[in-house]
Short mmCIF file of C-alpha atoms and ligand atoms in Angstrom, two decimals:
data_model
loop_
_atom_site.label_atom_id
_atom_site.label_comp_id
_atom_site.label_asym_id
_atom_site.label_seq_id
_atom_site.Cartn_x
_atom_site.Cartn_y
_atom_site.Cartn_z
CA MET X 1 112.37 -67.06 57.84
CA ASN X 2 112.83 -63.90 59.90
CA GLY X 3 110.16 -61.66 61.42
CA ALA X 4 110.13 -59.29 58.45
CA GLU X 5 109.56 -62.16 56.01
CA SER X 6 106.76 -63.55 58.16
CA LEU X 7 105.12 -60.11 58.08
CA VAL X 8 105.36 -59.65 54.31
CA LYS X 9 104.02 -63.16 53.71
CA THR X 10 101.14 -62.43 56.09
CA LEU X 11 100.29 -59.20 54.28
CA VAL X 12 100.38 -60.85 50.85
CA ALA X 13 98.36 -63.88 52.04
CA ASN X 14 95.65 -61.45 53.12
CA GLY X 15 95.50 -59.53 49.86
CA VAL X 16 97.58 -56.54 50.98
CA ASN X 17 99.79 -56.14 47.93
CA ILE X 18 100.50 -52.40 47.76
CA CYS X 19 103.07 -50.75 50.00
CA PHE X 20 103.51 -46.98 49.86
CA ALA X 21 106.92 -46.42 51.32
CA ASN X 22 109.68 -44.17 52.52
CA PRO X 23 112.21 -46.45 54.23
CA GLY X 24 115.34 -46.04 56.32
CA THR X 25 118.01 -48.18 57.97
CA SER X 26 115.80 -49.59 60.74
CA GLU X 27 113.52 -51.05 58.03
CA MET X 28 116.21 -52.72 55.94
CA HIS X 29 115.18 -56.27 56.82
CA PHE X 30 111.60 -55.39 55.94
CA VAL X 31 112.86 -53.87 52.68
CA ALA X 32 114.77 -57.10 51.95
CA ALA X 33 111.65 -59.16 52.66
CA LEU X 34 109.57 -56.93 50.35
CA ASP X 35 112.28 -57.35 47.74
CA ALA X 36 111.85 -61.11 47.89
CA HIS X 37 108.12 -60.72 47.15
CA PRO X 38 107.56 -59.08 43.77
CA GLU X 39 103.83 -59.71 44.13
CA MET X 40 103.91 -56.80 46.59
CA ARG X 41 104.09 -53.49 44.66
CA CYS X 42 106.27 -50.98 46.49
CA ILE X 43 105.68 -47.32 45.62
CA LEU X 44 108.16 -44.73 46.81
CA SER X 45 107.02 -41.29 47.94
CA LEU X 46 109.64 -38.64 48.60
CA PHE X 47 107.87 -37.37 51.73
CA GLU X 48 105.79 -39.30 54.23
CA GLY X 49 102.70 -37.10 53.79
CA GLY X 50 102.61 -38.55 50.29
CA VAL X 51 102.97 -42.08 51.64
CA THR X 52 100.07 -41.95 54.05
CA GLY X 53 97.88 -39.74 51.84
CA ALA X 54 98.30 -42.15 48.95
CA ALA X 55 97.35 -45.06 51.20
CA ASP X 56 94.16 -43.14 52.07
CA GLY X 57 93.33 -42.50 48.40
CA TYR X 58 94.00 -46.14 47.60
CA TRP X 59 91.65 -47.34 50.35
CA ARG X 60 88.85 -44.98 49.33
CA MET X 61 88.72 -46.44 45.84
CA ALA X 62 89.94 -50.04 46.33
CA ARG X 63 88.17 -50.58 49.70
CA GLN X 64 91.24 -52.68 50.56
CA PRO X 65 93.88 -51.33 52.94
CA ALA X 66 97.37 -50.71 51.61
CA ALA X 67 100.46 -50.99 53.77
CA THR X 68 102.76 -48.07 54.43
CA LEU X 69 106.41 -48.26 55.37
CA LEU X 70 107.62 -45.39 57.56
CA HIS X 71 110.89 -44.59 59.31
CA LEU X 72 110.62 -44.35 63.10
CA ALA X 73 108.83 -41.54 64.96
CA PRO X 74 110.06 -38.70 62.69
CA GLY X 75 108.94 -40.56 59.55
CA PHE X 76 105.49 -41.22 60.97
CA GLY X 77 105.38 -37.62 62.23
CA ASN X 78 105.95 -36.37 58.69
CA GLY X 79 102.99 -38.46 57.58
CA TYR X 80 100.78 -37.50 60.51
CA ALA X 81 98.52 -34.94 58.78
CA SER X 82 97.53 -37.36 56.02
CA VAL X 83 96.85 -40.11 58.57
CA HIS X 84 94.70 -37.61 60.45
CA ASN X 85 92.73 -36.85 57.27
CA ALA X 86 92.31 -40.55 56.57
CA ARG X 87 91.05 -41.25 60.07
CA LYS X 88 88.51 -38.44 59.88
CA GLY X 89 87.13 -40.07 56.74
CA PHE X 90 87.10 -43.55 58.31
CA GLY X 91 89.92 -44.55 56.04
CA ALA X 92 92.04 -47.64 56.46
CA MET X 93 95.75 -48.29 56.21
CA ILE X 94 98.31 -50.57 57.80
CA ASN X 95 101.27 -48.51 58.90
CA ILE X 96 104.46 -50.48 59.43
CA VAL X 97 106.75 -48.16 61.35
CA GLY X 98 110.33 -49.23 61.86
CA GLU X 99 111.95 -48.64 65.24
CA HIS X 100 115.42 -49.12 66.69
CA ALA X 101 116.21 -52.61 67.98
CA ASP X 102 114.76 -52.83 71.49
CA TYR X 103 118.15 -53.12 73.19
CA HIS X 104 119.34 -49.97 71.35
CA LEU X 105 116.58 -47.72 72.63
CA LYS X 106 118.25 -46.99 75.97
CA TYR X 107 121.13 -45.19 74.19
CA ASP X 108 118.91 -42.41 72.87
CA ALA X 109 120.30 -42.67 69.34
CA PRO X 110 119.52 -39.79 66.93
CA LEU X 111 116.31 -41.13 65.41
CA LYS X 112 114.84 -42.36 68.67
CA GLY X 113 111.61 -40.49 69.43
CA ASP X 114 108.34 -40.92 71.26
CA ILE X 115 106.99 -43.37 68.72
CA GLU X 116 103.95 -44.35 70.75
CA GLY X 117 103.20 -40.69 71.49
CA VAL X 118 103.30 -39.67 67.85
CA THR X 119 101.37 -42.67 66.52
CA ARG X 120 98.71 -43.12 69.21
CA GLY X 121 96.65 -40.00 68.52
CA VAL X 122 95.83 -41.02 64.96
CA SER X 123 95.85 -44.80 65.21
CA ASP X 124 92.66 -46.72 65.92
CA TRP X 125 94.83 -49.75 66.59
CA LEU X 126 98.46 -49.61 67.77
CA ARG X 127 100.92 -52.30 68.74
CA VAL X 128 104.67 -52.55 69.22
CA SER X 129 105.91 -56.02 68.25
CA GLN X 130 107.61 -57.60 71.23
CA ASP X 131 109.59 -60.34 69.50
CA SER X 132 110.10 -61.89 66.09
CA LEU X 133 107.84 -64.84 66.84
CA SER X 134 104.88 -62.49 67.38
CA VAL X 135 105.35 -60.39 64.24
CA ALA X 136 103.18 -62.49 61.90
CA ARG X 137 100.30 -62.57 64.40
CA ASP X 138 100.72 -58.84 65.02
CA GLY X 139 100.57 -58.25 61.27
CA ALA X 140 97.41 -60.34 60.95
CA ASP X 141 95.83 -58.43 63.83
CA ALA X 142 96.78 -55.15 62.16
CA ILE X 143 95.07 -56.22 58.91
CA ARG X 144 91.96 -57.28 60.80
CA ALA X 145 91.92 -53.96 62.66
CA ALA X 146 92.34 -51.97 59.44
CA ARG X 147 89.34 -53.73 57.89
CA ASP X 148 87.20 -53.47 60.97
CA GLY X 149 84.62 -50.73 61.62
CA ASN X 150 84.36 -49.71 57.93
CA GLY X 151 88.05 -48.86 57.88
CA GLN X 152 90.56 -48.04 60.60
CA ILE X 153 94.12 -46.84 60.98
CA ALA X 154 96.28 -49.73 62.18
CA THR X 155 99.86 -49.01 63.18
CA LEU X 156 102.39 -51.73 63.86
CA VAL X 157 105.72 -50.62 65.26
CA LEU X 158 108.45 -53.03 64.26
CA PRO X 159 111.66 -52.87 66.32
CA ALA X 160 114.53 -53.78 64.00
CA ASN X 161 115.51 -56.91 65.93
CA THR X 162 111.97 -58.31 65.69
CA ALA X 163 112.40 -58.01 61.92
CA TRP X 164 115.76 -59.74 61.70
CA GLU X 165 115.39 -62.47 64.36
CA SER X 166 113.86 -65.85 63.50
CA ALA X 167 110.17 -66.40 63.05
CA GLU X 168 108.13 -69.51 62.39
CA ALA X 169 105.26 -69.15 59.94
CA PRO X 170 103.20 -66.35 58.44
CA ALA X 171 99.57 -65.97 59.52
CA GLY X 172 96.99 -67.08 56.97
CA PRO X 173 93.85 -65.39 55.63
CA LEU X 174 91.61 -63.77 58.17
CA ALA X 175 87.89 -64.16 58.67
CA PRO X 176 85.97 -60.89 58.20
CA THR X 177 84.69 -59.24 61.34
CA ARG X 178 81.02 -58.50 61.96
CA LEU X 179 79.81 -54.94 62.31
CA HIS X 180 77.30 -53.72 64.89
CA ARG X 181 73.76 -53.25 63.65
CA PRO X 182 70.89 -51.15 64.96
CA ARG X 183 68.06 -52.84 66.84
CA PRO X 184 64.72 -53.48 65.08
CA ASP X 185 62.97 -50.88 67.24
CA GLN X 186 65.55 -48.26 66.18
CA VAL X 187 64.98 -49.11 62.52
CA ALA X 188 61.22 -48.83 63.02
CA ALA X 189 61.56 -45.46 64.78
CA ALA X 190 63.81 -44.15 62.00
CA ALA X 191 61.39 -45.33 59.31
CA GLU X 192 58.54 -43.61 61.10
CA ALA X 193 60.53 -40.38 61.52
CA LEU X 194 61.45 -40.26 57.83
CA CYS X 195 57.79 -40.26 56.86
CA GLN X 196 57.11 -37.09 58.90
CA PRO X 197 57.10 -33.62 57.29
CA GLY X 198 60.51 -31.96 57.56
CA ALA X 199 62.51 -35.18 57.68
CA ALA X 200 66.05 -35.77 56.42
CA LEU X 201 68.13 -38.91 56.00
CA PHE X 202 71.71 -37.76 56.63
CA VAL X 203 74.10 -40.31 55.17
CA GLY X 204 77.84 -40.92 55.08
CA GLY X 205 80.53 -43.51 54.37
CA ALA X 206 79.57 -46.30 52.02
CA ALA X 207 76.05 -44.86 51.62
CA LEU X 208 77.43 -42.20 49.27
CA PHE X 209 78.22 -44.37 46.26
CA GLY X 210 77.21 -47.51 44.41
CA ASP X 211 74.24 -49.70 45.31
CA ALA X 212 74.11 -48.33 48.85
CA ALA X 213 73.55 -44.80 47.57
CA ARG X 214 70.76 -46.11 45.34
CA ARG X 215 69.17 -47.72 48.38
CA ALA X 216 69.38 -44.41 50.25
CA GLY X 217 67.81 -42.68 47.24
CA GLN X 218 64.98 -45.22 47.18
CA ILE X 219 64.29 -44.62 50.86
CA ALA X 220 64.14 -40.87 50.23
CA SER X 221 61.75 -41.37 47.30
CA ALA X 222 59.50 -43.71 49.27
CA THR X 223 59.28 -41.51 52.36
CA GLY X 224 59.52 -38.07 50.76
CA CYS X 225 62.40 -37.12 53.08
CA ARG X 226 65.42 -35.06 52.03
CA LEU X 227 68.62 -37.02 51.37
CA MET X 228 71.61 -35.13 52.70
CA ALA X 229 75.31 -35.45 53.43
CA ASP X 230 78.24 -33.49 54.74
CA LEU X 231 80.33 -31.34 52.42
CA PHE X 232 83.80 -32.84 52.82
CA VAL X 233 82.82 -36.48 52.59
CA PRO X 234 85.65 -38.89 51.76
CA ARG X 235 83.98 -40.28 48.65
CA ILE X 236 80.76 -39.47 46.83
CA GLU X 237 79.37 -40.51 43.47
CA ARG X 238 78.20 -37.63 41.29
CA GLY X 239 77.16 -36.76 37.77
CA GLU X 240 74.82 -38.49 35.35
CA GLY X 241 72.71 -41.18 36.99
CA ALA X 242 74.15 -40.61 40.47
CA VAL X 243 71.64 -40.41 43.28
CA ALA X 244 70.80 -36.78 44.11
CA ILE X 245 72.32 -36.13 47.53
CA GLU X 246 72.09 -32.60 48.89
CA CYS X 247 75.46 -31.65 50.41
CA MET X 248 76.07 -29.14 53.16
CA GLN X 249 78.07 -25.96 52.49
CA TYR X 250 81.16 -24.51 54.18
CA PRO X 251 79.72 -21.36 55.86
CA VAL X 252 77.91 -22.41 59.00
CA MET X 253 75.15 -19.81 58.58
CA GLU X 254 74.35 -21.19 55.14
CA ASN X 255 73.96 -24.60 56.75
CA VAL X 256 71.65 -23.14 59.39
CA GLU X 257 69.46 -21.98 56.48
CA ILE X 258 69.71 -25.34 54.68
CA LEU X 259 68.62 -27.22 57.81
CA ARG X 260 66.07 -24.67 59.02
CA ASP X 261 63.01 -26.77 58.15
CA ILE X 262 64.41 -30.11 59.27
CA ARG X 263 62.43 -31.45 62.23
CA HIS X 264 63.59 -35.10 62.16
CA MET X 265 67.10 -36.08 61.16
CA VAL X 266 68.10 -39.73 60.85
CA LEU X 267 71.86 -40.30 60.87
CA LEU X 268 73.08 -43.29 58.87
CA GLY X 269 76.84 -43.70 58.49
CA ALA X 270 77.41 -40.11 59.57
CA GLY X 271 77.61 -38.00 62.69
CA GLU X 272 75.54 -34.90 63.32
CA PRO X 273 76.65 -32.02 61.04
CA VAL X 274 79.02 -29.61 62.78
CA ALA X 275 80.56 -26.29 61.78
CA PHE X 276 84.13 -26.55 60.49
CA PHE X 277 85.19 -23.92 63.05
CA ALA X 278 83.69 -21.97 65.91
CA TYR X 279 83.12 -18.25 65.31
CA PRO X 280 82.03 -15.61 67.80
CA ASP X 281 78.21 -15.49 67.85
CA LYS X 282 77.69 -18.39 65.46
CA PRO X 283 76.47 -21.88 66.38
CA SER X 284 78.73 -24.95 66.43
CA THR X 285 75.98 -27.19 65.08
CA PRO X 286 73.79 -25.91 62.27
CA ALA X 287 70.68 -28.05 62.87
CA ALA X 288 67.75 -26.15 64.39
CA PRO X 289 67.69 -26.58 68.20
CA ASP X 290 64.34 -28.41 68.11
CA THR X 291 65.42 -30.92 65.46
CA ARG X 292 64.96 -34.48 66.69
CA ILE X 293 68.12 -36.39 65.83
CA LEU X 294 68.00 -40.19 65.60
CA ASP X 295 71.42 -41.82 65.50
CA LEU X 296 70.44 -44.99 63.65
CA CYS X 297 73.80 -46.26 62.45
CA GLY X 298 77.17 -44.75 63.41
CA PRO X 299 79.96 -44.54 60.83
CA ARG X 300 81.61 -47.66 62.31
CA MET X 301 78.43 -49.76 62.16
CA ASP X 302 76.92 -51.88 59.38
CA ILE X 303 75.84 -49.17 56.93
CA LEU X 304 74.75 -51.50 54.13
CA TRP X 305 72.65 -53.68 56.41
CA SER X 306 71.06 -50.61 58.00
CA LEU X 307 70.08 -49.24 54.57
CA GLU X 308 68.53 -52.56 53.62
CA ALA X 309 66.61 -52.71 56.89
CA LEU X 310 65.40 -49.15 56.48
CA ALA X 311 64.43 -49.77 52.86
CA LYS X 312 62.36 -52.75 53.98
CA ALA X 313 60.74 -50.82 56.81
CA THR X 314 59.78 -47.97 54.49
CA GLY X 315 58.65 -50.21 51.61
CA ALA X 316 61.20 -48.54 49.34
CA ASP X 317 61.86 -51.49 47.03
CA ALA X 318 59.74 -50.22 44.15
CA SER X 319 60.63 -46.52 44.51
CA PRO X 320 63.06 -45.20 41.92
CA PRO X 321 65.69 -42.88 43.41
CA ASP X 322 65.98 -39.30 42.26
CA VAL X 323 69.10 -39.22 40.07
CA ARG X 324 71.08 -36.46 38.40
CA PRO X 325 70.53 -35.91 34.69
CA LEU X 326 73.34 -35.40 32.18
CA ALA X 327 73.51 -31.66 31.51
CA LEU X 328 76.91 -30.50 30.34
CA PRO X 329 77.79 -26.83 30.77
CA GLU X 330 78.77 -24.70 27.76
CA LEU X 331 82.51 -24.35 27.29
CA PRO X 332 83.33 -20.89 28.71
CA THR X 333 85.62 -18.36 27.06
CA GLY X 334 87.46 -15.23 28.24
CA PRO X 335 89.75 -14.79 31.26
CA ALA X 336 89.96 -17.78 33.59
CA ASP X 337 88.10 -17.78 36.90
CA PRO X 338 86.99 -20.59 39.25
CA VAL X 339 83.38 -20.60 38.00
CA LYS X 340 84.45 -20.98 34.39
CA VAL X 341 87.05 -23.62 35.24
CA GLY X 342 84.33 -25.56 37.07
CA GLN X 343 82.11 -25.36 33.99
CA ALA X 344 84.91 -26.42 31.66
CA VAL X 345 85.78 -29.41 33.86
CA GLY X 346 82.07 -30.28 33.93
CA ALA X 347 81.86 -30.13 30.16
CA LEU X 348 85.03 -32.12 29.46
CA LEU X 349 85.23 -34.58 32.36
CA PRO X 350 85.60 -38.09 30.98
CA GLU X 351 83.17 -40.83 31.97
CA ASN X 352 84.09 -42.58 35.23
CA ALA X 353 86.67 -40.02 36.31
CA ILE X 354 87.76 -39.53 39.92
CA ILE X 355 88.26 -35.99 41.23
CA ALA X 356 90.50 -35.56 44.28
CA ASN X 357 89.25 -32.18 45.36
CA GLU X 358 91.06 -29.69 47.55
CA SER X 359 90.28 -26.57 45.58
CA ILE X 360 89.44 -24.55 48.71
CA THR X 361 87.92 -21.25 47.45
CA ALA X 362 87.54 -22.75 43.97
CA GLY X 363 85.88 -25.85 45.40
CA HIS X 364 82.27 -24.64 45.41
CA PRO X 365 82.33 -23.55 41.75
CA LEU X 366 84.04 -26.80 40.79
CA MET X 367 81.32 -28.83 42.49
CA GLN X 368 78.61 -26.67 40.88
CA GLY X 369 80.13 -27.07 37.43
CA THR X 370 80.43 -30.84 37.66
CA LEU X 371 77.10 -31.63 39.34
CA THR X 372 75.50 -32.95 36.14
CA ALA X 373 78.68 -33.95 34.30
CA ARG X 374 79.40 -37.49 33.16
CA ARG X 375 79.39 -39.97 36.04
CA HIS X 376 82.35 -39.60 38.40
CA ASP X 377 83.50 -39.92 42.02
CA VAL X 378 84.76 -37.06 44.17
CA LEU X 379 87.22 -37.54 47.02
CA ASN X 380 87.31 -34.66 49.50
CA ASN X 381 89.41 -33.89 52.53
CA PRO X 382 87.37 -34.79 55.60
CA GLY X 383 90.19 -33.95 58.01
CA GLY X 384 90.91 -30.39 56.93
CA ALA X 385 94.73 -30.74 57.08
CA ILE X 386 95.61 -29.35 53.67
CA GLY X 387 97.91 -31.11 51.24
CA ALA X 388 95.49 -33.93 50.46
CA ALA X 389 94.69 -33.68 46.76
CA LEU X 390 97.97 -34.84 45.21
CA PRO X 391 98.54 -37.90 47.43
CA LEU X 392 94.85 -38.86 47.29
CA ALA X 393 94.94 -38.70 43.50
CA LEU X 394 98.09 -40.78 43.48
CA GLY X 395 96.55 -43.50 45.63
CA ALA X 396 93.27 -43.46 43.68
CA ALA X 397 95.16 -43.84 40.40
CA VAL X 398 97.03 -46.86 41.78
CA ALA X 399 93.70 -48.36 42.88
CA CYS X 400 91.91 -47.61 39.58
CA PRO X 401 94.39 -47.77 36.70
CA ASP X 402 91.54 -47.74 34.15
CA ARG X 403 90.06 -44.47 35.37
CA ARG X 404 91.18 -40.87 34.77
CA VAL X 405 92.03 -39.11 38.01
CA ILE X 406 91.86 -35.33 38.36
CA ALA X 407 93.64 -33.64 41.26
CA ALA X 408 92.06 -30.21 41.69
CA THR X 409 93.93 -28.14 44.23
CA GLY X 410 94.65 -24.66 45.53
CA ASP X 411 98.24 -23.57 44.97
CA GLY X 412 98.83 -23.19 48.71
CA SER X 413 97.51 -26.67 49.46
CA ALA X 414 99.43 -28.28 46.62
CA MET X 415 102.79 -27.22 48.08
CA TYR X 416 102.40 -29.40 51.20
CA ASN X 417 102.86 -32.72 49.41
CA VAL X 418 104.21 -31.50 46.10
CA GLN X 419 106.63 -34.45 45.86
CA SER X 420 103.65 -36.67 45.00
CA LEU X 421 104.07 -35.32 41.46
CA TRP X 422 107.34 -37.23 41.19
CA THR X 423 105.66 -40.50 42.22
CA MET X 424 102.89 -39.92 39.66
CA ALA X 425 105.58 -39.56 36.98
CA ARG X 426 107.60 -42.54 38.17
CA GLU X 427 104.51 -44.80 38.28
CA HIS X 428 103.09 -43.40 34.99
CA LEU X 429 99.76 -42.63 36.61
CA ASP X 430 96.94 -41.08 34.58
CA VAL X 431 96.49 -38.03 36.79
CA THR X 432 95.56 -34.58 35.50
CA VAL X 433 96.47 -31.94 38.06
CA ILE X 434 94.69 -28.58 38.06
CA VAL X 435 96.38 -25.98 40.27
CA PHE X 436 94.22 -22.93 40.98
CA ALA X 437 97.04 -20.39 41.11
CA ASN X 438 95.49 -17.44 42.94
CA ARG X 439 98.90 -16.79 44.50
CA GLY X 440 97.75 -16.88 48.07
CA TYR X 441 95.86 -18.41 50.98
CA GLN X 442 92.67 -16.82 49.70
CA ILE X 443 90.30 -18.48 52.13
CA LEU X 444 92.12 -17.04 55.13
CA ARG X 445 91.24 -13.50 54.04
CA GLY X 446 87.57 -14.45 54.35
CA GLU X 447 88.19 -16.23 57.65
CA LEU X 448 89.83 -13.13 59.15
CA ALA X 449 86.68 -11.21 58.26
CA ASN X 450 84.51 -14.07 59.59
CA VAL X 451 85.98 -13.76 63.07
CA GLY X 452 85.19 -10.06 63.01
CA VAL X 453 88.55 -8.47 62.11
CA PRO X 454 87.72 -5.63 59.70
CA SER X 455 91.00 -5.15 57.82
CA VAL X 456 94.11 -7.00 56.65
CA GLY X 457 97.29 -5.29 57.87
CA ARG X 458 100.90 -5.82 56.87
CA ASN X 459 101.60 -8.93 58.93
CA ALA X 460 98.34 -10.63 57.97
CA GLU X 461 98.99 -9.79 54.32
CA ARG X 462 102.49 -11.30 54.63
CA MET X 463 100.85 -14.50 55.92
CA PHE X 464 98.09 -14.65 53.29
CA ASN X 465 99.76 -13.88 49.98
CA VAL X 466 102.13 -16.29 48.25
CA GLU X 467 103.74 -13.75 45.95
CA ASP X 468 107.19 -12.30 45.74
CA PRO X 469 108.31 -14.77 44.63
CA VAL X 470 105.46 -16.29 42.67
CA LEU X 471 105.44 -20.10 42.55
CA ASP X 472 106.23 -21.35 39.07
CA TRP X 473 104.05 -24.46 38.79
CA VAL X 474 105.26 -25.35 35.32
CA ALA X 475 108.85 -25.43 36.57
CA LEU X 476 107.84 -27.25 39.78
CA ALA X 477 106.01 -29.91 37.79
CA GLN X 478 108.76 -30.30 35.25
CA GLY X 479 111.31 -30.59 38.03
CA HIS X 480 109.33 -33.59 39.29
CA GLY X 481 109.15 -35.17 35.85
CA VAL X 482 105.60 -34.03 35.00
CA ASP X 483 104.78 -32.06 31.85
CA ALA X 484 102.84 -28.89 32.52
CA VAL X 485 101.34 -25.76 31.02
CA ARG X 486 100.30 -22.37 32.42
CA VAL X 487 96.99 -20.94 31.20
CA MET X 488 95.43 -17.53 31.75
CA ASP X 489 92.23 -17.81 29.72
CA MET X 490 89.53 -20.34 29.10
CA ASP X 491 90.36 -21.19 25.50
CA ALA X 492 93.79 -22.27 26.66
CA PHE X 493 92.37 -24.11 29.66
CA ASN X 494 89.77 -25.97 27.60
CA ALA X 495 92.39 -27.12 25.10
CA ALA X 496 94.89 -28.09 27.80
CA PHE X 497 92.34 -30.01 29.86
CA ALA X 498 90.87 -31.86 26.88
CA ASP X 499 94.39 -32.87 25.84
CA ALA X 500 95.54 -33.77 29.36
CA VAL X 501 92.65 -36.15 30.12
CA ALA X 502 93.22 -37.97 26.85
CA ARG X 503 96.97 -38.51 27.19
CA PRO X 504 98.57 -41.26 29.28
CA GLY X 505 100.51 -40.31 32.39
CA PRO X 506 100.38 -37.22 34.57
CA PHE X 507 100.05 -33.64 33.37
CA LEU X 508 99.70 -30.41 35.33
CA ILE X 509 97.70 -27.31 34.37
CA GLU X 510 98.48 -24.13 36.27
CA VAL X 511 95.44 -21.94 35.85
CA VAL X 512 96.19 -18.38 36.86
CA ILE X 513 93.32 -16.72 38.74
CA ASP X 514 93.74 -13.02 39.41
C1 LIG R 601 97.99 -28.66 57.83
C2 LIG R 601 97.27 -27.36 57.68
N1 LIG R 601 97.95 -26.21 57.79
C3 LIG R 601 97.31 -25.03 57.64
C4 LIG R 601 95.97 -24.99 57.40
C5 LIG R 601 95.24 -23.66 57.31
N2 LIG R 601 94.79 -23.39 55.96
C6 LIG R 601 93.54 -23.69 55.54
S1 LIG R 601 93.26 -23.27 54.00
C7 LIG R 601 94.81 -22.63 53.83
C8 LIG R 601 95.26 -21.99 52.57
C9 LIG R 601 94.78 -22.68 51.34
O1 LIG R 601 95.32 -22.01 50.24
P1 LIG R 601 95.07 -22.53 48.78
O2 LIG R 601 95.20 -23.99 48.72
O3 LIG R 601 95.93 -21.73 47.87
O4 LIG R 601 93.54 -22.21 48.52
P2 LIG R 601 92.79 -20.79 48.46
O5 LIG R 601 92.39 -20.48 49.87
O6 LIG R 601 93.74 -19.78 47.92
O7 LIG R 601 91.63 -21.03 47.59
C10 LIG R 601 95.54 -22.78 55.00
C11 LIG R 601 96.95 -22.36 55.18
C12 LIG R 601 95.31 -26.22 57.30
N3 LIG R 601 94.00 -26.31 57.07
N4 LIG R 601 95.98 -27.38 57.42
#
């Protein structure tokens, strides 16, 4: 057995059986070892942003880390933005990054780069394997790190000779690690604070879906506090029967209003809300200055245990949570616009769908339109580096083959990792892509005004519009092996969306917004 084989066997023995990949020569022994293990599913992306973004989407739904296979510093660098987004959402992945053989590094060969420099800033755990005998242990440590702290980015750099030289045995299954928990006095103080007038329980991470969200909802019902969360949370359950969680908005001054009456804020699985950007004369944090903030359980701590403890301390067991009703919007007609598209998606969304949302200026109407749709999950982009929706949808569809995945994206954002369409086609994934084709970086017009610049001149206009030439999304999709249609009005959108979510495989709808 060589080092690469010991690593693949270690991954498989620990339940890591998906590898999103874009390999090169320095990874050929790892490729050969993957080839010898058909129980590992290897999924090719044609750009590394798709590799790492898909691993993030996979983790968010499967709650199991996938491996990635990346080619030296430039390959990881191409995937950097999606790793950044994953890390901001406390996502997990195990990046296996090939490197030149250690004795080759001194020659400064073409693909040699500052691999530690490029990986360190977005890796919670980073190691360069020193020899082939250590590779299995390094792999096991990487898996443990990825699972630790509610999800971490683990990056293992694998010099080519450590992959091809002899190894002994793979490392077996790993014991789970224990998460930090708040002290009893902190739980008691939080419980007391939540019973005060003007209290909010501000939740994140695993508290936004499933049983944990129900627990949070019970605590809110029992104490009378508001239940709140950030806007761009990595995963949140919505629609019929989902616990009613009040989400923040994008404009910081709207959030100042939303939080105006909050006097006590208990953080559980989330940090304090912050403005996406700083603006002249606007605050960085929207909570009122006299709000008392209790940091009960950080995002890396034991969120589920903390919710249970808080439920017990507030006597929430018998309190039913406030949940969303089913109230489907009417199907809109007439020319297409983001509000109507949001309503149509809300009306037609299939039960148990997953929406990977990077709709930017169309995002608010989409969230409004789907608030009381059939039950679904939404995956947002917590890191703000655009290009997330297509890879996230890809990874979510691999994790949940029985669920319909919707990728809803701005046309500007969709271009960053457009190659993910090809992987959706190759893997026959049930993804319906909605591209909001407003032919520009619409949000940046508003942001220019937000920083106090009164008008858009020639250069700014040249940086904000994506016209001349106009992107042809039907041709782009078809060129990647995905069927597509362009729609201008709601009758056409409604018909296309209803058809797309019922047919197997990927389909793209370009909805033209003037
Ligand atoms: C990696 C990265 N590059 C650039 C940006 C800046 N940026 C934010 S939104 C945006 C344009 C988004 O355009 P689109 O997806 O078409 O949505 P729209 O604003 O038109 O609704 C850009 C360039 C970013 N957030 N991340």
